[in-house]
Coordinates of C-alpha atoms and ligand atoms in Angstrom, one line a residue:
X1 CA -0.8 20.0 20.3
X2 CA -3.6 19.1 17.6
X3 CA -2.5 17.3 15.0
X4 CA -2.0 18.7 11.7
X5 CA -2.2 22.2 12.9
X6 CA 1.6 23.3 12.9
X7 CA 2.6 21.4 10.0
X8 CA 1.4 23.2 7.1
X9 CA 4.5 25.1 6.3
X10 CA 8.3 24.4 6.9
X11 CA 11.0 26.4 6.9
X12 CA 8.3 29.2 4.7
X13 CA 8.2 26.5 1.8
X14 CA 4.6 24.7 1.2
X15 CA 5.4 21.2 1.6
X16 CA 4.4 18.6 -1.3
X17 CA 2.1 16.0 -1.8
X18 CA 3.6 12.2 -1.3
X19 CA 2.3 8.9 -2.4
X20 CA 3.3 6.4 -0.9
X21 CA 1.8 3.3 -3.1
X22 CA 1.6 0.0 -2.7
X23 CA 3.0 -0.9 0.2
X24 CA 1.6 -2.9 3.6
X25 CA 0.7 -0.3 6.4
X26 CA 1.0 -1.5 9.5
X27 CA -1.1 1.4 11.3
X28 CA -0.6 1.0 14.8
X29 CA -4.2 2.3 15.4
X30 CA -6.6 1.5 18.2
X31 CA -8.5 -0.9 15.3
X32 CA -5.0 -2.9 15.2
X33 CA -5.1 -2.2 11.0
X34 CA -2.6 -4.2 8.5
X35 CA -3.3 -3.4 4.7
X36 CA -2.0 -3.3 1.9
X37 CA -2.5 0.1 0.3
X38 CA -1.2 3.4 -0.4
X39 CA -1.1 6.5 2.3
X40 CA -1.0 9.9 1.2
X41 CA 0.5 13.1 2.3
X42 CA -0.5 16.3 2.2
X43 CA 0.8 19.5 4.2
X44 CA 2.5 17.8 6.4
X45 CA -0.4 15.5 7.6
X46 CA -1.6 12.0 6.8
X47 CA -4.6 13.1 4.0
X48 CA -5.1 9.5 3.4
X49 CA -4.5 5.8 3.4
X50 CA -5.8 2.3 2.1
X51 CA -8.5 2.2 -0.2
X52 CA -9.9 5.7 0.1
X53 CA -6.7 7.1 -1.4
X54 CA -7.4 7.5 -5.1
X55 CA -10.7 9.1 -4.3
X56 CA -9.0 11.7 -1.6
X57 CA -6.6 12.4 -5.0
X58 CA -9.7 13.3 -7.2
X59 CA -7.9 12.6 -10.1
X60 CA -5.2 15.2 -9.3
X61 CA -1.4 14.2 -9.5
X62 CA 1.0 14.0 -6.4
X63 CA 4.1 16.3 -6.6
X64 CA 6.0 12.8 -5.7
X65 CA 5.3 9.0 -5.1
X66 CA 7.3 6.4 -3.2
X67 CA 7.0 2.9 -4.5
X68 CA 6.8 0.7 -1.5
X69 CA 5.7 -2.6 -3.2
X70 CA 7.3 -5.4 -0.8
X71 CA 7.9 -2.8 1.7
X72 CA 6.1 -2.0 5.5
X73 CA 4.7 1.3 6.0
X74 CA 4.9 2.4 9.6
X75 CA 4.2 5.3 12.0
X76 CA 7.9 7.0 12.6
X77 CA 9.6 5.1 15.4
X78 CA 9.8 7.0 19.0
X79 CA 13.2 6.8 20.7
X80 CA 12.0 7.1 24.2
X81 CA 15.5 7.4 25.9
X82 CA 18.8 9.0 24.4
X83 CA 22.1 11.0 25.3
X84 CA 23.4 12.6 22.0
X85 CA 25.8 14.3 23.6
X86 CA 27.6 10.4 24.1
X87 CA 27.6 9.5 20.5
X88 CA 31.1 10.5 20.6
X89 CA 32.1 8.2 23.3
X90 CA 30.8 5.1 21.4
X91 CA 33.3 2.2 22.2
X92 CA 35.2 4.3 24.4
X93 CA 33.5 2.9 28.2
X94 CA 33.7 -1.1 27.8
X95 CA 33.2 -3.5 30.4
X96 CA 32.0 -1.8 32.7
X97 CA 28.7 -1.2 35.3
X98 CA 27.0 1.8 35.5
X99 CA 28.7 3.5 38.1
X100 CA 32.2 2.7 37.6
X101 CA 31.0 3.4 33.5
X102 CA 29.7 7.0 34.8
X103 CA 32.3 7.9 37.3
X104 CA 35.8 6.6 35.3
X105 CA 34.7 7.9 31.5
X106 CA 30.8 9.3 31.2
X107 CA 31.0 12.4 33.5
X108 CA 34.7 13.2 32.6
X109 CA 33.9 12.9 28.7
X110 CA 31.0 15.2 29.3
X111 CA 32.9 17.6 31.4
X112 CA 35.0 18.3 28.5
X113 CA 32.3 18.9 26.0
X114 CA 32.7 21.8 24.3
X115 CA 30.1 23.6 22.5
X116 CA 31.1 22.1 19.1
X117 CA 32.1 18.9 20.1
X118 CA 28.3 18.5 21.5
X119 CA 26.9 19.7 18.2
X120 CA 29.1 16.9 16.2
X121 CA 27.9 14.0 19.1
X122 CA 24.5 15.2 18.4
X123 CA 24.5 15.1 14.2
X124 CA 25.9 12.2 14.3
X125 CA 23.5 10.5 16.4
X126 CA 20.9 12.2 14.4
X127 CA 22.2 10.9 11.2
X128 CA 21.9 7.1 12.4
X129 CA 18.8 8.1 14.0
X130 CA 16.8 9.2 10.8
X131 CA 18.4 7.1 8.8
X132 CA 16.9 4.3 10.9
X133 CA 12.8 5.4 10.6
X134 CA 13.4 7.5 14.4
X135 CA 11.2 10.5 13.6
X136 CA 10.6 11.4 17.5
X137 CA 13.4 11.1 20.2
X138 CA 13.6 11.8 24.2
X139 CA 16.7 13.5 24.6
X140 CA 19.0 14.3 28.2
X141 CA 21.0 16.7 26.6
X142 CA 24.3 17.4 28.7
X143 CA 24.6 20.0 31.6
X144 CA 26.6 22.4 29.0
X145 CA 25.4 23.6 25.9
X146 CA 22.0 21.8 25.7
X147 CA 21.1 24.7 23.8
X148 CA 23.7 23.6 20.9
X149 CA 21.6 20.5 21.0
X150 CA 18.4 22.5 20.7
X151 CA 19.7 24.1 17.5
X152 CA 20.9 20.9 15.4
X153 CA 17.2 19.5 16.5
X154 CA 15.9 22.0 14.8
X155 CA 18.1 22.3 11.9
X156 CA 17.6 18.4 11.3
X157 CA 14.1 18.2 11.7
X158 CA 13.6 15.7 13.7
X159 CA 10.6 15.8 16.6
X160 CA 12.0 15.7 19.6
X161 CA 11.7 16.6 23.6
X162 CA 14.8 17.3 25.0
X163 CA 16.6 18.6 28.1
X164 CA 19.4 20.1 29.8
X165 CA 20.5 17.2 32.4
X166 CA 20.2 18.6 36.0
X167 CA 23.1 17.6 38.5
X168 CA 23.9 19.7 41.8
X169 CA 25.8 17.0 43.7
X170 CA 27.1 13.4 43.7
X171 CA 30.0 11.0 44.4
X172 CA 32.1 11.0 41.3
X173 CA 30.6 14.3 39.6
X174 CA 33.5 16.5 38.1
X175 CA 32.8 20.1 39.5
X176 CA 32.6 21.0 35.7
X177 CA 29.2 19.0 35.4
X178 CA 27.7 20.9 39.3
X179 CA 25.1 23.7 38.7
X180 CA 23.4 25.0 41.9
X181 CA 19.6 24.0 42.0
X182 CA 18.7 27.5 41.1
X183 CA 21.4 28.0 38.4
X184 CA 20.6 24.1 37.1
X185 CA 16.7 25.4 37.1
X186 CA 16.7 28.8 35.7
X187 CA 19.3 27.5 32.8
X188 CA 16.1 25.2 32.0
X189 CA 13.6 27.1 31.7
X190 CA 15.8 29.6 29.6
X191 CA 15.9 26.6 27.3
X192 CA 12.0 26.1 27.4
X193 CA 11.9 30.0 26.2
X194 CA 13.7 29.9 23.4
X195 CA 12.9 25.7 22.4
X196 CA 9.5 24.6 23.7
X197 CA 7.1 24.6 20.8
X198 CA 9.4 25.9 18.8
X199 CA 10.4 24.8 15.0
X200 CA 6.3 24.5 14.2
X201 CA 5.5 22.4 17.4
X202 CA 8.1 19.7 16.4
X203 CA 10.6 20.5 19.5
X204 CA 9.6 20.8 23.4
X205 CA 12.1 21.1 26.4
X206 CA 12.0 18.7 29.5
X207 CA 13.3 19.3 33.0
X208 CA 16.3 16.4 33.3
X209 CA 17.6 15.4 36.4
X210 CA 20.0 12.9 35.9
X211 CA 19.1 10.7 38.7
X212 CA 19.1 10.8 42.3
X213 CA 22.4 10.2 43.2
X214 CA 23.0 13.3 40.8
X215 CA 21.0 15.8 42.6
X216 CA 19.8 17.1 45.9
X217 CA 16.5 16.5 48.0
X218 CA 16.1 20.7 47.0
X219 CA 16.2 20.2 43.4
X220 CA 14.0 17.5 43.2
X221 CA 11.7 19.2 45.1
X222 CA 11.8 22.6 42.7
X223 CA 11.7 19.6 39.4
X224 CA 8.4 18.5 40.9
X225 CA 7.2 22.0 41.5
X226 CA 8.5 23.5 38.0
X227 CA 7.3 20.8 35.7
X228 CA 4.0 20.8 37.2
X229 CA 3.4 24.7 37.0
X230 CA 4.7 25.1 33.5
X231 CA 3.3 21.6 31.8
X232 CA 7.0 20.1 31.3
X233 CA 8.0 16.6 30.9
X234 CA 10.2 15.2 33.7
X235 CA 12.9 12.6 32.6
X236 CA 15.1 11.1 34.2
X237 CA 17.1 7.2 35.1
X238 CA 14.7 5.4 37.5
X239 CA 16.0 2.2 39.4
X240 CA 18.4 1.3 36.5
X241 CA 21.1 -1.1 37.6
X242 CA 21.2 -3.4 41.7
X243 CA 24.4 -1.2 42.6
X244 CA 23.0 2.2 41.6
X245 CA 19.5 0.9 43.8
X246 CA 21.8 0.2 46.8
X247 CA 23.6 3.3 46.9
X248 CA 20.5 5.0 46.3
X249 CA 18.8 3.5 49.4
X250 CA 21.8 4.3 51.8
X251 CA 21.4 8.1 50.1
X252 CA 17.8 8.8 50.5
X253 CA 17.0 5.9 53.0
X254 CA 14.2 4.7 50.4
X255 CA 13.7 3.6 46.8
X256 CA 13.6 5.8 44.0
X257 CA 9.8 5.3 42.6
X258 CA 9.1 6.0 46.9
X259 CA 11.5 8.8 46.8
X260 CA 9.5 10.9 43.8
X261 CA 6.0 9.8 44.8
X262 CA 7.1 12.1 48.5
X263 CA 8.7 15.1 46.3
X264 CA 5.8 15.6 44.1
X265 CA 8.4 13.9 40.7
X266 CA 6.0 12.0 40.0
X267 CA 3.3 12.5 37.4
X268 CA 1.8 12.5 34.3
X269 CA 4.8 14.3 32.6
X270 CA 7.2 11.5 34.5
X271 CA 9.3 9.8 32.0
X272 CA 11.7 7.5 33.9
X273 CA 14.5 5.2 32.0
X274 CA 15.5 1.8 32.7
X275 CA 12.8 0.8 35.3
X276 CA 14.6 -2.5 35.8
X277 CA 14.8 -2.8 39.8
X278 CA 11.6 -1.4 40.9
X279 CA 8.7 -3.5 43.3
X280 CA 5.6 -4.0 42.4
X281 CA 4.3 -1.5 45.4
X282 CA 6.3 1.2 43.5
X283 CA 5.1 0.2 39.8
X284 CA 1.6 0.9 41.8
X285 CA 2.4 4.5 42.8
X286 CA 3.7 5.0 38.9
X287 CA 0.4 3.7 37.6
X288 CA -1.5 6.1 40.1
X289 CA 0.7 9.1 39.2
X290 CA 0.3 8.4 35.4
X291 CA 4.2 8.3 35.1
X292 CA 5.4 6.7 32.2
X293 CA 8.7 4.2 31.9
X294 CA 10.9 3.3 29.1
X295 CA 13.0 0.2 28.4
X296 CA 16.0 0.0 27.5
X297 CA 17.1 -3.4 27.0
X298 CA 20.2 -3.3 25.0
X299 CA 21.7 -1.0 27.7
X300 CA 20.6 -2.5 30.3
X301 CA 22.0 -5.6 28.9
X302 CA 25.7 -4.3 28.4
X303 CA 26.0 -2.6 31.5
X304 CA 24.8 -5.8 33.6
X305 CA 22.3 -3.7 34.6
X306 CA 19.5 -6.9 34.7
X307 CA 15.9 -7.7 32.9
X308 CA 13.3 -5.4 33.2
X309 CA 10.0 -6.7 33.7
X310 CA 8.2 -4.7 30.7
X311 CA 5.0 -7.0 31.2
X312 CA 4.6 -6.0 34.6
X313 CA 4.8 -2.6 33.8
X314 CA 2.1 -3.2 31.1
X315 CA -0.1 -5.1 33.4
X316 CA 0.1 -2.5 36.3
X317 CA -1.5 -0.3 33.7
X318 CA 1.6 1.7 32.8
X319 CA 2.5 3.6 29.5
X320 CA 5.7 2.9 28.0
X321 CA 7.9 3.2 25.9
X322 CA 11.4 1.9 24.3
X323 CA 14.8 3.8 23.7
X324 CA 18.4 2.6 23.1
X325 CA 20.2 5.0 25.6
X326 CA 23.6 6.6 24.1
X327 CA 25.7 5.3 21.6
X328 CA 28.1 5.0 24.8
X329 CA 26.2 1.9 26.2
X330 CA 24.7 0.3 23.5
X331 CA 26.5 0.7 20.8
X332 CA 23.3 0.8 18.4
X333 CA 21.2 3.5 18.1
X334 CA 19.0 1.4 16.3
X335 CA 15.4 0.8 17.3
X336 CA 15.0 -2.3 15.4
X337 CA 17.8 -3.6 17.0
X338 CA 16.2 -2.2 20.6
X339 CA 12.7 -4.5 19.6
X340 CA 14.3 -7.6 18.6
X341 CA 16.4 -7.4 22.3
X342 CA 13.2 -6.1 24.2
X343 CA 10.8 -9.1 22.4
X344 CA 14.3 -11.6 23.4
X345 CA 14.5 -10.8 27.1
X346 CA 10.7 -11.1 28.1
X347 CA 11.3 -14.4 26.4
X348 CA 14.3 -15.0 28.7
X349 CA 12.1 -13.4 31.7
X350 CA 9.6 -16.5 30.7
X351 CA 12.2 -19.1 31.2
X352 CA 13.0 -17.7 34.5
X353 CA 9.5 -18.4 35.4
X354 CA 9.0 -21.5 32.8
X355 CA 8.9 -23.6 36.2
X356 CA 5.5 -21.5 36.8
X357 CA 4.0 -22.7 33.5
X358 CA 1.9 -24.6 35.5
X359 CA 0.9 -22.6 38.2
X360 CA -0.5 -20.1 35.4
X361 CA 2.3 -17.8 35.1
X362 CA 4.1 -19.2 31.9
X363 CA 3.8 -18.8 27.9
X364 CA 0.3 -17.8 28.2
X365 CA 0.3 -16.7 32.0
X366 CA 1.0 -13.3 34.1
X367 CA 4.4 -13.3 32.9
X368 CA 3.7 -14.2 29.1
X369 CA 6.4 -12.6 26.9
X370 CA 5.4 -9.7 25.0
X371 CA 4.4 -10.5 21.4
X372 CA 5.8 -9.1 18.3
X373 CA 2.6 -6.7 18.5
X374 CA 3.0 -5.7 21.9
X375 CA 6.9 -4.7 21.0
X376 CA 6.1 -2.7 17.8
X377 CA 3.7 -0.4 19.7
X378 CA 6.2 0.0 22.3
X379 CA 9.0 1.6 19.6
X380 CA 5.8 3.3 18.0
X381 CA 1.9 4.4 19.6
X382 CA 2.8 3.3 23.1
X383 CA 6.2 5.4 22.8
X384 CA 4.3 8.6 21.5
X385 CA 1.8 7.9 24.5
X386 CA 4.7 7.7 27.1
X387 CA 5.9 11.2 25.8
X388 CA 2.9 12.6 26.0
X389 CA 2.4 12.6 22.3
X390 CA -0.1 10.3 21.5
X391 CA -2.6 12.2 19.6
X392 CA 0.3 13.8 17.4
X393 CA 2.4 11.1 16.2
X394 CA 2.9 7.2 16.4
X395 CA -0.2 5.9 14.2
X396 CA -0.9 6.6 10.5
X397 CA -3.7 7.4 10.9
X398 CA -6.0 10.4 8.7
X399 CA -5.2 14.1 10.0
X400 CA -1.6 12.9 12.4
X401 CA 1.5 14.3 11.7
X402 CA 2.8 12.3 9.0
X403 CA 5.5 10.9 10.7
X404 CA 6.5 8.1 8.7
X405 CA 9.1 5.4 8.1
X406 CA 8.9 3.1 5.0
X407 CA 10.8 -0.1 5.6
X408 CA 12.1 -2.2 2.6
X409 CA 11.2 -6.0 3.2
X410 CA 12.7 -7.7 -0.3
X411 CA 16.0 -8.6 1.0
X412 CA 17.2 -12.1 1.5
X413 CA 17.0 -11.9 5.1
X414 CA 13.5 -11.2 5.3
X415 CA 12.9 -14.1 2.3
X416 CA 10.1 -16.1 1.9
X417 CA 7.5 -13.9 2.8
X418 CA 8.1 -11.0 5.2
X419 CA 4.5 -9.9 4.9
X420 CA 2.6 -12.8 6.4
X421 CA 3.5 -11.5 9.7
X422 CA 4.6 -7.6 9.7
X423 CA 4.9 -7.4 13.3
X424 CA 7.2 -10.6 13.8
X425 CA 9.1 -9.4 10.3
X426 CA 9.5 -5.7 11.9
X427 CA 11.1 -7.5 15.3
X428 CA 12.8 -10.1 14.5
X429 CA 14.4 -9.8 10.8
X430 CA 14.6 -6.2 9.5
X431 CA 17.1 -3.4 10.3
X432 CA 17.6 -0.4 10.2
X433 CA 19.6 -0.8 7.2
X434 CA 16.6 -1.9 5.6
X435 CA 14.7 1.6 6.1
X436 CA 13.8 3.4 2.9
X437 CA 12.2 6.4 3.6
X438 CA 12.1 8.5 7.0
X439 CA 9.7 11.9 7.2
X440 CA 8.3 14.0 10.0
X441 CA 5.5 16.2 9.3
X442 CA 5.6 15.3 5.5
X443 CA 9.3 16.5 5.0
X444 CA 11.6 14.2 3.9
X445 CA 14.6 13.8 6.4
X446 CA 16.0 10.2 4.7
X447 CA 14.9 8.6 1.8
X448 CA 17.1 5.5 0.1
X449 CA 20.6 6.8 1.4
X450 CA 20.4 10.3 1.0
X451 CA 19.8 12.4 3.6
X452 CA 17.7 15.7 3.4
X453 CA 19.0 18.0 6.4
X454 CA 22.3 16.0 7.5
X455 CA 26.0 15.5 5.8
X456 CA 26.9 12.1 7.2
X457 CA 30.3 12.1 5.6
X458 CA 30.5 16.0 7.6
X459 CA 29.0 14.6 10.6
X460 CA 31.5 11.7 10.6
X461 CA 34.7 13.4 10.2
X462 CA 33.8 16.4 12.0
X463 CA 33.0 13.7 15.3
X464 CA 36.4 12.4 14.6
X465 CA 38.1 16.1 15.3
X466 CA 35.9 17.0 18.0
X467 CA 36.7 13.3 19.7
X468 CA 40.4 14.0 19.2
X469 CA 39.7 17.8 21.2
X470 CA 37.9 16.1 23.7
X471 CA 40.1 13.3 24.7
X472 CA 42.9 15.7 24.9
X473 CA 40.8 17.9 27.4
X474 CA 39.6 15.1 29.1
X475 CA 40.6 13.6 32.3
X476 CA 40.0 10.0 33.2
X477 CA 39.7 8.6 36.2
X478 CA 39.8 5.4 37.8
X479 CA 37.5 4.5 40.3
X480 CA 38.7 2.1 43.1
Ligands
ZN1 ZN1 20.4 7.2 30.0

């Protein structure tokens, strides 16, 4: 997609100039640029930002202005990993691993979805979503009414890639949630027809397999072949949690970065979550396909799932990225939140190999944690990369998609003076309470608690109803 081209018009209205003035722009560029200045909007697009602004205005007035003094502008955060069909199940699936989590209350609550109840799970992730600077979001969708999904994307005008999640087999897998590889393939790509590059270039479609327990040797084998012949994204759970790895290996007789290098999977549209038990032999074969990985660290946290080793991934030369996962397993689907754990555990990787300070492989070694920089690209240029995206959003920089969260840094908790360090400010104090503004491609989706395309107080009670529907059609299990 070139940037700026598909932006100039939304919904048949000319979009507005926005100033935003004053604030500290942390650009996320190649040059590594932190200024204070103003950025502009124009059609959709970044027109202009730091000094050059009042000279790209030419004396003409913007149709609006954003005071950001004591704020941090940023590029729109990217949520690389996300169900929104489980916003609904949010502190319904405690205590639990991933297996026994999927088998006893994931796969039943999604078995009885219904179309409505999927469109309420996905507004009201949405609405904590944009309301938290996400302006791009890697969705798995659910293996019934993606396409509900695909509409309340477009309606809230977000960016997004999403999926319908592929499953054709599986231990545990309510018959409800089985396609047949063709059916699970052709409902896909019926998907891409009607979604990918739709809503002005802002949606595209993914194939989804769930993971490999989920589907068959076959349908991996037509994912590999379909993605590749019609330029689709491929994202699925890679290596997430020790027991998932162990049944995977008595399944396939291999491990899972092994199993999609032999079925063609992997590639440069490979987008694989979690990441946390792979080798290093197998982070080799995703550096040579391209593939991209993204962390999830406050998932993989609550499900016991382990550390993943996001420097490792960076040294082999891998793009990635950084996601929360559902509301199901997290319970935040709050990227600020997501950098703060992700910065936290390569510090608790370090200790792990503190003993190896002195060998070279400490604070400033091999295994050095990843720096406040290093975690803000992840959630923002390095995200947009791993998506494939890189040239259209996750930078401000002149002529992207102005994708574009404005983050208020005068509260208390960021007191005495959030600006010295941005990056460490963005990690470690703010929230996503503290975002101000959210836009993609110059529209306003969130700006000081309103929101533009959502009804919160809607999306709220309406999840209540559909939850209530849901739970009655739904039927637990428990897993010995
Ligand atoms: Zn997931």
């Amino acid at each position: 997609m070139e940037a700026g081209a598909h932006a100039r018009v939304q919904g048949g209205t000319p979009l507005s100039t926005l100033l935003i003035r004053s604030g500290t722009l942390v650009c996320m560029n190649a040059a590594g640029t932190v200024a204070r200045g103003d950025l502009l909007v124009r059609d959709g697009v970044i027109a202009a930002l730091g000094p050059a602004v009042p000279a790209a205005l030419a004396g003409a007035t913007p149709d609006d202005e954003l005071d950001a003094t004591g704020g941090i502008v940023i590029p729109g955060l990217v949520h690389g990993h996300l169900h929104l069909c489980q916003t609904l199940f949010r502190g319904l699936a405690e205590q639990s691993d991933l297996l026994r989590w999927l088998r006893e209350r994931i796969w039943p609550m999604e078995a009885a979805h219904s179309a409505s109840s999927v469109a309420a799970s996905a507004r009201l992730g949405l609405a904590e979503l944009i309301a938290g600077g996400v302006t791009c979001i890697n969705d798995m969708g659910t293996v019934r009414h993606t396409e509900v999904i695909g509409a309340v994307l477009e309606a809230s005008g977000i960016r997004a890639v999403f999926g319908k999640a592929l499953m054709d087999q599986g231990e545990g897998v309510p018959a409800a949630l089985l396609d047949s590889p063709r059916a699970a393939i052709d409902e896909a790509l019926e998907l891409a027809k009607r979604f990918h590059g739709a809503a002005a270039g802002r949606l595209s479609v993914s194939l989804a397999p769930r993971f490999i327990l989920s589907c068959s040797d076959g349908l991996w084998r037509d994912v590999g072949q379909v993605a590749a012949s019609r330029g689709l994204l491929v994202h699925t759970h890679v290596a997430e949690s020790p027991g998932e790895s162990r049944e995977v290996r008595v399944a396939v007789a291999t491990t899972a970065a092994r199993y999609f290098a032999a079925r063609a999977v992997l590639g440069r549209g490979f987008v694989g979550a979690h990441g946390v038990w792979l080798d290093p032999q197998e982070l080799g074969l995703l550096k040579d396909a391209d593939a991209a990985l993204v962390h999830c660290p406050g998932s993989n946290l609550k499900l016991g799932s382990g550390l993943a080793h996001v420097r490792a991934w960076r040294r082999a030369g891998i793009r990635c990225g950084l996601g929360s996962d559902g509301a199901a397993c997290n319970n935040r689907l709050d990227t600020f939140h997501e950098m703060s754990l992700a910065a936290l555990v390569s510090r608790a990787r370090g200790v792990g190999s503190a003993a190896g300070a002195a060998m070279g492989s400490g604070a400033n070694g091999a295994d050095a944690p990843l720096t406040p920089r290093e975690v803000v690209a992840l959630a923002t240029c390095d995200g947009a990369r791993a998506l494939g995206m890189g040239d259209v959003t996750g930078s401000l920089e002149a002529g992207k998609q102005a994708d574009i969260a404005v983050v208020d840094a005068t509260g208390p908790h960021h007191a005495p003076d959030a600006i010295r360090d941005p990056y460490a400010t963005l990690v470690h104090a703010a929230r996503a309470s503290d975002v101000r503004l959210t836009m993609v491609a110059g529209r306003v989706l969130y700006r000081d608690g309103a929101w533009t395309t959502l009804d919160p107080r809607a999306a709220q009670a309406d999840g209540r109803a559909e939850l209530a529907g849901l739970l009655r059609r739904a039927t637990l299990v428990e897993v010995a």
